[in-house]
Coordinates of C-alpha atoms and ligand atoms in Angstrom, one line a residue:
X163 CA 2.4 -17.7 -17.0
X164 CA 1.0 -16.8 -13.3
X165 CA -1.2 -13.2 -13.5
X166 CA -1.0 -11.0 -11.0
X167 CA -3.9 -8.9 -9.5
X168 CA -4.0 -6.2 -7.5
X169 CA -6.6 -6.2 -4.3
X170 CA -9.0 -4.2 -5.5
X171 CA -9.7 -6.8 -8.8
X172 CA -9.1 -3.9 -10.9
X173 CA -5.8 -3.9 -12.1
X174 CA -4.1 -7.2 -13.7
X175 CA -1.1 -8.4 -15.7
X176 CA 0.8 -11.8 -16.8
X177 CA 4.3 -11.2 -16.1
X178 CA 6.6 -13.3 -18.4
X179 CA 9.0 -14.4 -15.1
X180 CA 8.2 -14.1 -11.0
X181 CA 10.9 -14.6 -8.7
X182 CA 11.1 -14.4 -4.6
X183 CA 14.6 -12.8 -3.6
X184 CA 15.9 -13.6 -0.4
X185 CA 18.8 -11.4 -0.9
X186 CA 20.3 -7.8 -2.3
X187 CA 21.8 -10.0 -4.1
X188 CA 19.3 -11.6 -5.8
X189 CA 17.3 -8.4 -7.0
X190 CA 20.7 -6.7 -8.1
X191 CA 20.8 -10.0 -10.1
X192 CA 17.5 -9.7 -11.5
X193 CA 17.9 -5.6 -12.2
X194 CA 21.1 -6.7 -14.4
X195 CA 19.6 -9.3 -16.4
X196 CA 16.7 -6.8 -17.5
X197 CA 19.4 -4.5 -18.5
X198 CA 21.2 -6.9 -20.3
X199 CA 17.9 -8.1 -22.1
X200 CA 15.7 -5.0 -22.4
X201 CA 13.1 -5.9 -20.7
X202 CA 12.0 -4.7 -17.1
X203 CA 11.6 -5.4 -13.4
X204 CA 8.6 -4.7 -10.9
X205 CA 9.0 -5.7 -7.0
X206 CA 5.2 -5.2 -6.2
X207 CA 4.0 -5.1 -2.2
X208 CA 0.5 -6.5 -0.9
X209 CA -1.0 -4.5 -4.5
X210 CA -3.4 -2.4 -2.3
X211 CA -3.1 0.1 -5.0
X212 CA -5.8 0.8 -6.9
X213 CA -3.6 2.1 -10.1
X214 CA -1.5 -0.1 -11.7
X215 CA 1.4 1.6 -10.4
X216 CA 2.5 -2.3 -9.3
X217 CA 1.3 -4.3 -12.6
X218 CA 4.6 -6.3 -13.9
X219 CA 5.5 -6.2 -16.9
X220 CA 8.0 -9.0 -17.9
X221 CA 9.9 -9.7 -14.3
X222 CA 7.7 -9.8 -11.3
X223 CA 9.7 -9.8 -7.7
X224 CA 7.8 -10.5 -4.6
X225 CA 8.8 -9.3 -1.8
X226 CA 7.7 -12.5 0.6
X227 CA 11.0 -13.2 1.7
X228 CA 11.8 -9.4 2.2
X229 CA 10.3 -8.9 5.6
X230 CA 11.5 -8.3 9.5
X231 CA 13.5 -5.7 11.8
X232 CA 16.9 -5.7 11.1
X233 CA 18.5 -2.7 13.9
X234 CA 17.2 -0.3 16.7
X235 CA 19.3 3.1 17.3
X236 CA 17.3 3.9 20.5
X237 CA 20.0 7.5 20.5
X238 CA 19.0 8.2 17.5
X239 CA 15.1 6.7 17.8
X240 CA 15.3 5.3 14.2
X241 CA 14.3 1.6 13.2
X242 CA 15.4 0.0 10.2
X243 CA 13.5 -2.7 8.5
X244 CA 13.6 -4.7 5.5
X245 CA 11.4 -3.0 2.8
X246 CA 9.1 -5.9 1.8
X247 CA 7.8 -6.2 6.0
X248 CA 3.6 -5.9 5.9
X249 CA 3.4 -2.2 8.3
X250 CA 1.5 -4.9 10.9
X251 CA 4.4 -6.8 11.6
X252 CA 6.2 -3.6 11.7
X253 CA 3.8 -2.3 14.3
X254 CA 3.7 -5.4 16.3
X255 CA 7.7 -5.0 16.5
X256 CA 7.9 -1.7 17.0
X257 CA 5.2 -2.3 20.0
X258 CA 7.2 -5.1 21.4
X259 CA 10.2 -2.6 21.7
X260 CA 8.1 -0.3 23.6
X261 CA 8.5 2.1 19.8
X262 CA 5.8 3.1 17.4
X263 CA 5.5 5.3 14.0
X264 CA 3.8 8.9 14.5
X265 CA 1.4 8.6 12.3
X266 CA -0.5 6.0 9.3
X267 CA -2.9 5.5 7.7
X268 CA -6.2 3.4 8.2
X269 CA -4.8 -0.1 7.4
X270 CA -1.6 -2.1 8.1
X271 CA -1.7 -4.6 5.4
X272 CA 1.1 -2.8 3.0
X273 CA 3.9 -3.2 2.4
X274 CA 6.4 -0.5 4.0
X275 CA 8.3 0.3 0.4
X276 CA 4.4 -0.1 -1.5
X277 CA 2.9 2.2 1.5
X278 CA 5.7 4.8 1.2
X279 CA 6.7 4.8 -2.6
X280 CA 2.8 6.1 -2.9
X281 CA 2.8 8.2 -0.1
X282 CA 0.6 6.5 2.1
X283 CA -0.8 8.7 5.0
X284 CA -3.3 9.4 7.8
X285 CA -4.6 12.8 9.5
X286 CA -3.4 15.1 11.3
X287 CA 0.2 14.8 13.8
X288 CA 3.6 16.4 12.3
X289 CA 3.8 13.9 9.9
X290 CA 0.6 12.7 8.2
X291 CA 2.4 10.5 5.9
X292 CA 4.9 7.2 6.4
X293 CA 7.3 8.8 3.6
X294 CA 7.8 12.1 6.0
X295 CA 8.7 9.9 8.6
X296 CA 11.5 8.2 6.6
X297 CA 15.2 8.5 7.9
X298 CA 17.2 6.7 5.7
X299 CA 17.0 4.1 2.7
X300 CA 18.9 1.5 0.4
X301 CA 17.7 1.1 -2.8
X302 CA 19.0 -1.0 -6.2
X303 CA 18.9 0.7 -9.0
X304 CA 18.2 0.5 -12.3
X305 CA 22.2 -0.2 -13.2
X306 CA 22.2 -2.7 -10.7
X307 CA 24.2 -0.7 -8.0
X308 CA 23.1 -0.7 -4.7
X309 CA 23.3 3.1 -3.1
X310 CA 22.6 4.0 0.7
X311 CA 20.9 7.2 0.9
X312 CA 20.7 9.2 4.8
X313 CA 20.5 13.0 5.2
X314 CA 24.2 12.8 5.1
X315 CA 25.0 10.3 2.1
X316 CA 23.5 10.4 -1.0
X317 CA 20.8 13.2 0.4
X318 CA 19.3 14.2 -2.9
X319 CA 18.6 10.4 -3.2
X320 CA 16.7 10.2 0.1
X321 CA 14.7 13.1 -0.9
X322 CA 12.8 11.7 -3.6
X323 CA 13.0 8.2 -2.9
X324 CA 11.4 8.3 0.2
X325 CA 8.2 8.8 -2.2
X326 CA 9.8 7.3 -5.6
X327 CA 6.5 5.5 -7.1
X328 CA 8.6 2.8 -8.1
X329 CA 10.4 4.4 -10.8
X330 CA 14.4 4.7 -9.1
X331 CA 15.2 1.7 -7.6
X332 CA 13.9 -1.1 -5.5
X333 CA 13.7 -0.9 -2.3
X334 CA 15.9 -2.9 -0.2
X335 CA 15.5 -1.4 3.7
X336 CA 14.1 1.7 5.2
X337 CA 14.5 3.4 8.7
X338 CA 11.4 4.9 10.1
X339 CA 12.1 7.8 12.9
X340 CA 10.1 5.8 15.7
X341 CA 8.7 7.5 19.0
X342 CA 8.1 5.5 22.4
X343 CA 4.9 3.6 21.9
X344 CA 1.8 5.8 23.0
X345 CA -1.7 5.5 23.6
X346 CA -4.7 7.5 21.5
X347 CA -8.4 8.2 22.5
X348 CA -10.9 7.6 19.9
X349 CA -13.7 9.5 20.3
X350 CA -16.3 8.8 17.2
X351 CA -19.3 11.1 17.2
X352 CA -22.1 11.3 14.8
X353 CA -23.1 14.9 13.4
X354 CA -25.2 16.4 10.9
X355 CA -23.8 18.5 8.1
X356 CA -24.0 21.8 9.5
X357 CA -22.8 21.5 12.4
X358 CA -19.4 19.0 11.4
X359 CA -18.1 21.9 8.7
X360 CA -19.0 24.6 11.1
X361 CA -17.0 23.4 13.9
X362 CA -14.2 21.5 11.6
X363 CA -11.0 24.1 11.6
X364 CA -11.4 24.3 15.1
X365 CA -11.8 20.4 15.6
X366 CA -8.6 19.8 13.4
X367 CA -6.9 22.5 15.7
X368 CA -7.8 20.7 19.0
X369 CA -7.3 17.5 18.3
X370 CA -3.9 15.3 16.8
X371 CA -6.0 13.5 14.5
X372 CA -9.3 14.2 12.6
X373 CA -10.8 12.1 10.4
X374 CA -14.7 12.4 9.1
X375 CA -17.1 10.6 6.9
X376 CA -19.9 11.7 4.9
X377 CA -22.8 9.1 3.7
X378 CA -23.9 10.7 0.6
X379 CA -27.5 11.4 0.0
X380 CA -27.7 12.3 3.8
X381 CA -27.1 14.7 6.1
X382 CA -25.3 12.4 8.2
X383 CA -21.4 12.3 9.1
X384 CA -18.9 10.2 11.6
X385 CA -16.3 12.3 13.0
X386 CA -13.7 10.7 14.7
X387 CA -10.9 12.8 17.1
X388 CA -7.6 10.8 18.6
X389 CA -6.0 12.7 21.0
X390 CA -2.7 10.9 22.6
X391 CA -3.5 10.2 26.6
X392 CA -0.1 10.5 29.0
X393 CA -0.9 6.7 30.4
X394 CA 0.6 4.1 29.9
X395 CA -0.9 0.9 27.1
X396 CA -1.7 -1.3 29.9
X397 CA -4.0 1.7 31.7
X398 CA -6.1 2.3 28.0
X399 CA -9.7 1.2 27.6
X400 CA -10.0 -0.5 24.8
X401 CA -12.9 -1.8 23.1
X402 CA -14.1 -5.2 24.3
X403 CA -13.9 -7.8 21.8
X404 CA -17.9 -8.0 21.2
X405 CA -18.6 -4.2 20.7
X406 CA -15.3 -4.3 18.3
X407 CA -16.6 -7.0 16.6
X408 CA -20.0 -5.7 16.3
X409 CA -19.6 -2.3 15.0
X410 CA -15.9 -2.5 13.2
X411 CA -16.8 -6.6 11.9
X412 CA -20.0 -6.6 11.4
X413 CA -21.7 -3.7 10.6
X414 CA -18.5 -1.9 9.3
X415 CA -18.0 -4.6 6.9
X416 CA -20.1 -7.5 7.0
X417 CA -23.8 -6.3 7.1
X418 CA -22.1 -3.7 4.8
X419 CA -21.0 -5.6 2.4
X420 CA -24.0 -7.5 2.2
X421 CA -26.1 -4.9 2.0
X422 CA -23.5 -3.5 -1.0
X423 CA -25.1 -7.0 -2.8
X424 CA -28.5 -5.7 -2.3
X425 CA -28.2 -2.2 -3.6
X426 CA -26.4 -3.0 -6.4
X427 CA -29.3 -5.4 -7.4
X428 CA -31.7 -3.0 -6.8
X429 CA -29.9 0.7 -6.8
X430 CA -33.5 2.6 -5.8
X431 CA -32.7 1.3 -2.2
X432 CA -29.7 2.8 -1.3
X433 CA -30.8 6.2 -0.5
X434 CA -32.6 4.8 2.6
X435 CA -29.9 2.2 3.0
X436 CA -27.3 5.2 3.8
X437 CA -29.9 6.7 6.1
X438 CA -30.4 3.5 8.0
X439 CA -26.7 2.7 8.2
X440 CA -25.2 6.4 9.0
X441 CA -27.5 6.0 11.9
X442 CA -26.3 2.9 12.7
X443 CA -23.0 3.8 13.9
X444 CA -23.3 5.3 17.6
X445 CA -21.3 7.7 19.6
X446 CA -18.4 5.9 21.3
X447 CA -14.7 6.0 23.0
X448 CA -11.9 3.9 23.8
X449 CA -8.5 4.1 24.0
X450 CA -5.6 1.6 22.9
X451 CA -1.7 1.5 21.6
X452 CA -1.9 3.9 18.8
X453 CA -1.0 1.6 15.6
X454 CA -4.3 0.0 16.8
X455 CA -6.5 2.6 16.9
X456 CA -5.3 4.3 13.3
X457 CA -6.4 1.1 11.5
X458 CA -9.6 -0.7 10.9
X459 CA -10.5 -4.0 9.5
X460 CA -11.2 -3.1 5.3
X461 CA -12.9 -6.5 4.1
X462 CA -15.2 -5.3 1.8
X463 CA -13.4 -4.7 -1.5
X464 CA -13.7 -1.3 -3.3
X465 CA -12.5 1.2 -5.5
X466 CA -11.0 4.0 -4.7
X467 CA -9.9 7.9 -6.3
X468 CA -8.3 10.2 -3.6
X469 CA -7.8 13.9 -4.2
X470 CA -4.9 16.4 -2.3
X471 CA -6.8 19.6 -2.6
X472 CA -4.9 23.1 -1.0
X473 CA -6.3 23.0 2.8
X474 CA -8.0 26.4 2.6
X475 CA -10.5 25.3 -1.0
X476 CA -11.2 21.8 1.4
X477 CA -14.6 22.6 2.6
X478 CA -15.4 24.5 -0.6
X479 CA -14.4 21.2 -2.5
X480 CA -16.9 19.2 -0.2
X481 CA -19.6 21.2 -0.8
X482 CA -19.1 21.2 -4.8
X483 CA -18.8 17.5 -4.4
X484 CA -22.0 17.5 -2.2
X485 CA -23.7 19.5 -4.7
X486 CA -22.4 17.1 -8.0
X487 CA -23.6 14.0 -6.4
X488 CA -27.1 15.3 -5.1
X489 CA -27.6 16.9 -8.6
X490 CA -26.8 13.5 -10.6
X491 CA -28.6 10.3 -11.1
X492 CA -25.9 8.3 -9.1
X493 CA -26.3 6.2 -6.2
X494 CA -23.6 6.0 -3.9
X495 CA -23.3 3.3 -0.9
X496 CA -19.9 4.1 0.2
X497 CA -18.9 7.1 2.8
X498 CA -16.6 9.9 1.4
X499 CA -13.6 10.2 3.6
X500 CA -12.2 13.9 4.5
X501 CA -8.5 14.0 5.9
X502 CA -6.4 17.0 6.8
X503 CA -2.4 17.1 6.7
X504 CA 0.1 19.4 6.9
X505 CA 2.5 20.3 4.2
X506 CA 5.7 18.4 3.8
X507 CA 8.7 18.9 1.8
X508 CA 9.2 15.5 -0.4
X509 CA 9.2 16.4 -3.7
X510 CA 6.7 14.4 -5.4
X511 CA 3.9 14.1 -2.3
X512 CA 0.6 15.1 -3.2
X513 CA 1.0 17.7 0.3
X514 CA 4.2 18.8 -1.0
X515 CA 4.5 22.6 0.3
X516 CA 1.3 22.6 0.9
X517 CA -1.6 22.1 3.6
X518 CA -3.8 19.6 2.4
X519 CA -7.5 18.4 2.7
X520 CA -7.9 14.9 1.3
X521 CA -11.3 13.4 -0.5
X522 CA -11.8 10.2 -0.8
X523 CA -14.8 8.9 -3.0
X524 CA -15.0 4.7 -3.1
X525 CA -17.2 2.8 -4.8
X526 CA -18.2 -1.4 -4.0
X527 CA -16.3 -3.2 -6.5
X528 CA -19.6 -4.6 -8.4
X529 CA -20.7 -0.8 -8.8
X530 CA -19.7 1.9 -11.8
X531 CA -16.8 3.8 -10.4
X532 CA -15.8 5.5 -13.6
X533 CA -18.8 7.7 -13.5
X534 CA -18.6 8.5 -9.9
X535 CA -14.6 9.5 -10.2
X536 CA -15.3 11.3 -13.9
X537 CA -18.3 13.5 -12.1
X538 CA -16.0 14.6 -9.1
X539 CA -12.5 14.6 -10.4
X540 CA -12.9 18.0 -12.5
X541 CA -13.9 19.8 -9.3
X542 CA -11.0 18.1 -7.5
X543 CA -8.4 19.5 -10.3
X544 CA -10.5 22.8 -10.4
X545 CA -9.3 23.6 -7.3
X546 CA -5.5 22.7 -8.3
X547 CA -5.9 18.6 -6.9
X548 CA -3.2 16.2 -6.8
X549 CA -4.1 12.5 -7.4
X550 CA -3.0 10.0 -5.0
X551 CA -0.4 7.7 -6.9
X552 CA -2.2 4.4 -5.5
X553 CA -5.3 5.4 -6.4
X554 CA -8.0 5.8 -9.6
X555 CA -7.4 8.8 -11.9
X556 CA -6.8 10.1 -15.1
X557 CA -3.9 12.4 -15.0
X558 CA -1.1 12.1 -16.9
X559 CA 2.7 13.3 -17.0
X560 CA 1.6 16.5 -19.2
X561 CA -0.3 18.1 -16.8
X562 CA 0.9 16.5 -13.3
X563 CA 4.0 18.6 -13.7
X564 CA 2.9 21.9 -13.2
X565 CA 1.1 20.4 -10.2
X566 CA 4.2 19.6 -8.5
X567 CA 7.6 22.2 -8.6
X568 CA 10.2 19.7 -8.0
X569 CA 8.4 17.4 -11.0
X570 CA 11.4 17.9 -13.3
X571 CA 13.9 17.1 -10.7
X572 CA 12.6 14.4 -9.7
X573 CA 12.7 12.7 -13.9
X574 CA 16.1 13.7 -14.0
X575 CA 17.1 11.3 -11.1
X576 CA 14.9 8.7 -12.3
X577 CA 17.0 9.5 -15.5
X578 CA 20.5 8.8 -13.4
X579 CA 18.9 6.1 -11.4
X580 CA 17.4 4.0 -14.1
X581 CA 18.6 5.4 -17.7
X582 CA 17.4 2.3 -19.5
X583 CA 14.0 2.5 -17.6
X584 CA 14.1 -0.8 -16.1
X585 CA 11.4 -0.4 -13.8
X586 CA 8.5 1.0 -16.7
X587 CA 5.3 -0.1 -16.5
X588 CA 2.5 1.3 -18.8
X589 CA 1.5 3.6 -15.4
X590 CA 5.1 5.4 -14.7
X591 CA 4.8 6.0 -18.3
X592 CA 1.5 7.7 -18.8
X593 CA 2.5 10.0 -14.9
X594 CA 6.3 10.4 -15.6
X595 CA 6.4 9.7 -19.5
X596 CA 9.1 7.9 -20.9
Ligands
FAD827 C1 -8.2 -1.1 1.9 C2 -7.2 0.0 1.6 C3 -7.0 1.0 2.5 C4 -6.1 2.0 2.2 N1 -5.9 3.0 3.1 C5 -5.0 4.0 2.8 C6 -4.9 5.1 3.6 O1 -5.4 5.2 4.7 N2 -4.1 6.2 3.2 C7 -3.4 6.2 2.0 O2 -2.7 7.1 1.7 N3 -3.5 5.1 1.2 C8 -4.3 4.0 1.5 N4 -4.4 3.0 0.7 C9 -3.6 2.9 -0.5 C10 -2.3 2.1 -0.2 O3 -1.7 2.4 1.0 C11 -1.2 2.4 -1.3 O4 -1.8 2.1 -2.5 C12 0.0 1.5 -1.1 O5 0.9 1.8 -2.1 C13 -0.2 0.0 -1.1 O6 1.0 -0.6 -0.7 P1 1.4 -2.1 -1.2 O7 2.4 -2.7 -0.3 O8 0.1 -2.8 -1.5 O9 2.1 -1.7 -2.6 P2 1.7 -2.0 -4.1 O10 0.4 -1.4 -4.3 O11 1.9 -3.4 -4.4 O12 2.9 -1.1 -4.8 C14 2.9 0.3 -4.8 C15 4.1 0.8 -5.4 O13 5.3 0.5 -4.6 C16 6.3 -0.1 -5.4 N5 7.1 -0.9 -4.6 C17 6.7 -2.0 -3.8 N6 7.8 -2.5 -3.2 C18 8.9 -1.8 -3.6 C19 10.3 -1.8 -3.3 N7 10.8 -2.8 -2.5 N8 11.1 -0.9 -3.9 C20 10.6 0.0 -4.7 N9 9.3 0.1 -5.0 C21 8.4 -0.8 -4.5 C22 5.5 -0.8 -6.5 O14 6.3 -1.1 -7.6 C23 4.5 0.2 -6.8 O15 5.1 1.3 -7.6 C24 -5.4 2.0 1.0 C25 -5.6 0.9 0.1 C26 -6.5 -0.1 0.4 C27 -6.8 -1.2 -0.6

């Protein structure tokens, strides 16, 4: 029996059967035979979820042989793309056709059914998540049929499977509205506390894309702006290789991570430890294609718990979070992460209807994160939070649906789509029930 993990080491499972479809064919195969048997069917991505919204119970599919660029509609300015490609090979097509996505988030190793069946996003733009930027879909589901869904066919199906969680069908391609490529400025600039939630409504309405960091126990944060540029990719200025590898490589994650060793030995240190490396990280700009300036190398492993609070109780949020973690015993080595995204209208996104300020509270992965997510997550729910579905919380179907209008809906599809629950897992039961 082979387990599977996901990437954070905190989720496992030992499914009773793995397969590798090449085909449609093959997974419609596999969806049947559950039915027929009782048992049940998980196609997992890259598991770069924290949950165990991916853990297998008896069939695991991987989606290896799932990958690659199948059509370009340059009238329309779609792309369609098998669902298991990694988001970095779809960037590095899209690129080569001169096309890119609006928006992501701040890696590219998902999958592009994992990254959007969680609602995966970034900062900022029209669009802050992949999902909103979905055109079109073909899923299998639960009774084995395969069903195309576009604005046109099967609409209601596009709606909520463009952020399904897994639970109505599996994924078999998706076309992403694309844009010609274009180029984004960086511009990273260290603040102190004051002064970045002061100025921060009127950075978020200058600039496409704002995303900020605060190093706990300081008074220390990162803010970084990307503005698109009207030149052309070969014009930008990126960084050179040695200053990337130095400050995204090194002290991003390998003097970090090290250091993450060190602290968790010896926990009294990491006070001065965020001191030292907040100041660490210098003012700087550069400019590249824009897929390569929304991601960062992520090496050191963590833990994660991600909050959609309403956009106007954000900085109130922050401060209460500020406040909990001074007030406690607890050390924390990792920066919080504070996103902003406008509202959408997919049904079971955590900005559904909704402006949204995003905090993100991590953890290394040899540290408590149960106490750090337990202290903050009231606070987050106090001011009416959503729980990102790929990452650590406690919620459950009970008392996610009155945090989301279109909850109910979205069960009775899963209840059409998959009426013997072929895709269950012990997660879609506790957030959707049975
Ligand atoms: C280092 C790191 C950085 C991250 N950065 C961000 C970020 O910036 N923004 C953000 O929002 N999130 C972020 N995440 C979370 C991550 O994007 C999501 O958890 C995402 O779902 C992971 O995609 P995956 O391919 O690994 O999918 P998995 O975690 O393996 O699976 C996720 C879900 O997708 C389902 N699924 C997979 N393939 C299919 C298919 N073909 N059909 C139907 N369902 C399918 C799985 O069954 C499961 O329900 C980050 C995670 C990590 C570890």
């Amino acid at each position: 029996m082979s387990e599977w993990t996901n990437w954070s080491g905190l989720e496992s499972s030992r499914p009773t059967r793995v397969e590798e479809p090449t085909d449609t064919a093959a997974i419609v195969a596999a969806v049947e035979r559950a039915r027929t048997e009782r048992t049940t069917v998980k196609m997992v991505g890259t598991g770069h979820s924290f949950t165990a919204i991916s853990a297998p119970e008896h069939t695991l599919l991987r989606p290896t042989r799932l990958g690659g660029i199948l059509s370009v509609d340059r009238e329309a300015m779609t792309v369609t793309a098998l669902a298991g490609t990694q988001l970095k090979v779809l960037n590095a097509g899209l690129a080569a056709l001169g096309l890119s996505l609006h928006n992501m988030g701040d890696i590219d190793e998902q999958t592009l059914a994992g990254a959007t069946s969680t609602g995966t996003h970034g900062t900022g733009g029209t669009w802050a998540s992949l999902s909103a930027q979905i055109a079109g879909l073909e899923l299998v589901t639960g009774t084995g049929e395969v069903v195309r869904a576009t604005a046109t066919e099967n609409p209601d199906v596009l709606e909520h499977a463009r952020l399904g969680l897994g639970a109505l069908g599996v994924l078999t391609t998706i076309t992403f509205r694309v844009e010609p490529l274009f180029v984004l400025e960086a511009t990273e600039t260290p603040m102190s506390w004051d002064e970045a939630l002061d100025g921060f409504d009127q950075r978020v309405a200058e600039h496409h894309h704002v995303d900020t960091y605060w190093f706990p126990h300081t008074d220390r944060l990162m803010t970084k702006t990307n503005d698109r540029l009207d030149i052309g990719v070969d014009e930008a200025e990126p960084l050179s290789a040695l200053s990337g590898w130095w400050e995204d490589e090194f002290l991003s994650n390998t003097l970090f991570g090290a250091l993450n060793h060190v602290t968790n030995r010896f926990p009294g240190t990491i006070r001065r430890f965020n001191q030292v490396s907040s100041r660490l990280l210098s003012a700087r700009t550069y400019s590249d294609a824009a897929h390569k300036v929304f991601v960062s190398p992520r090496t050191v492993v963590f833990r994660e718990m991600e909050y959609a609070v309403p956009r106007e109780a954000g900085l109130t949020a922050l401060r209460e979070a500020r406040a909990a973690i001074e007030a406690s015993s607890l050390n924390i080595t990792f920066p919080v992460e504070i996103r902003v995204t406008p509202a959408d209208d997919i049904p079971m996104s955590t900005s559904n209807g909704r402006e949204s300020m995003y905090l993100a509270f991590h953890t290394h992965r040899d540290a408590d994160h149960l106490a750090y997510f337990a202290l903050l997550e009231p606070i987050m729910r106090a001011h009416g939070g959503r729980p990102h579905w790929g990452k650590v919380h406690t919620r459950t179907a009970a008392d996610l649906a009155p945090a989301y209008p279109r909850f109910e809906e979205f069960l009775a599809l899963r209840d059409r789509l998959d009426p013997d629950r072929v895709f269950a897992n012990p997660y879609l039961r506790r957030v959707l029930g049975d």
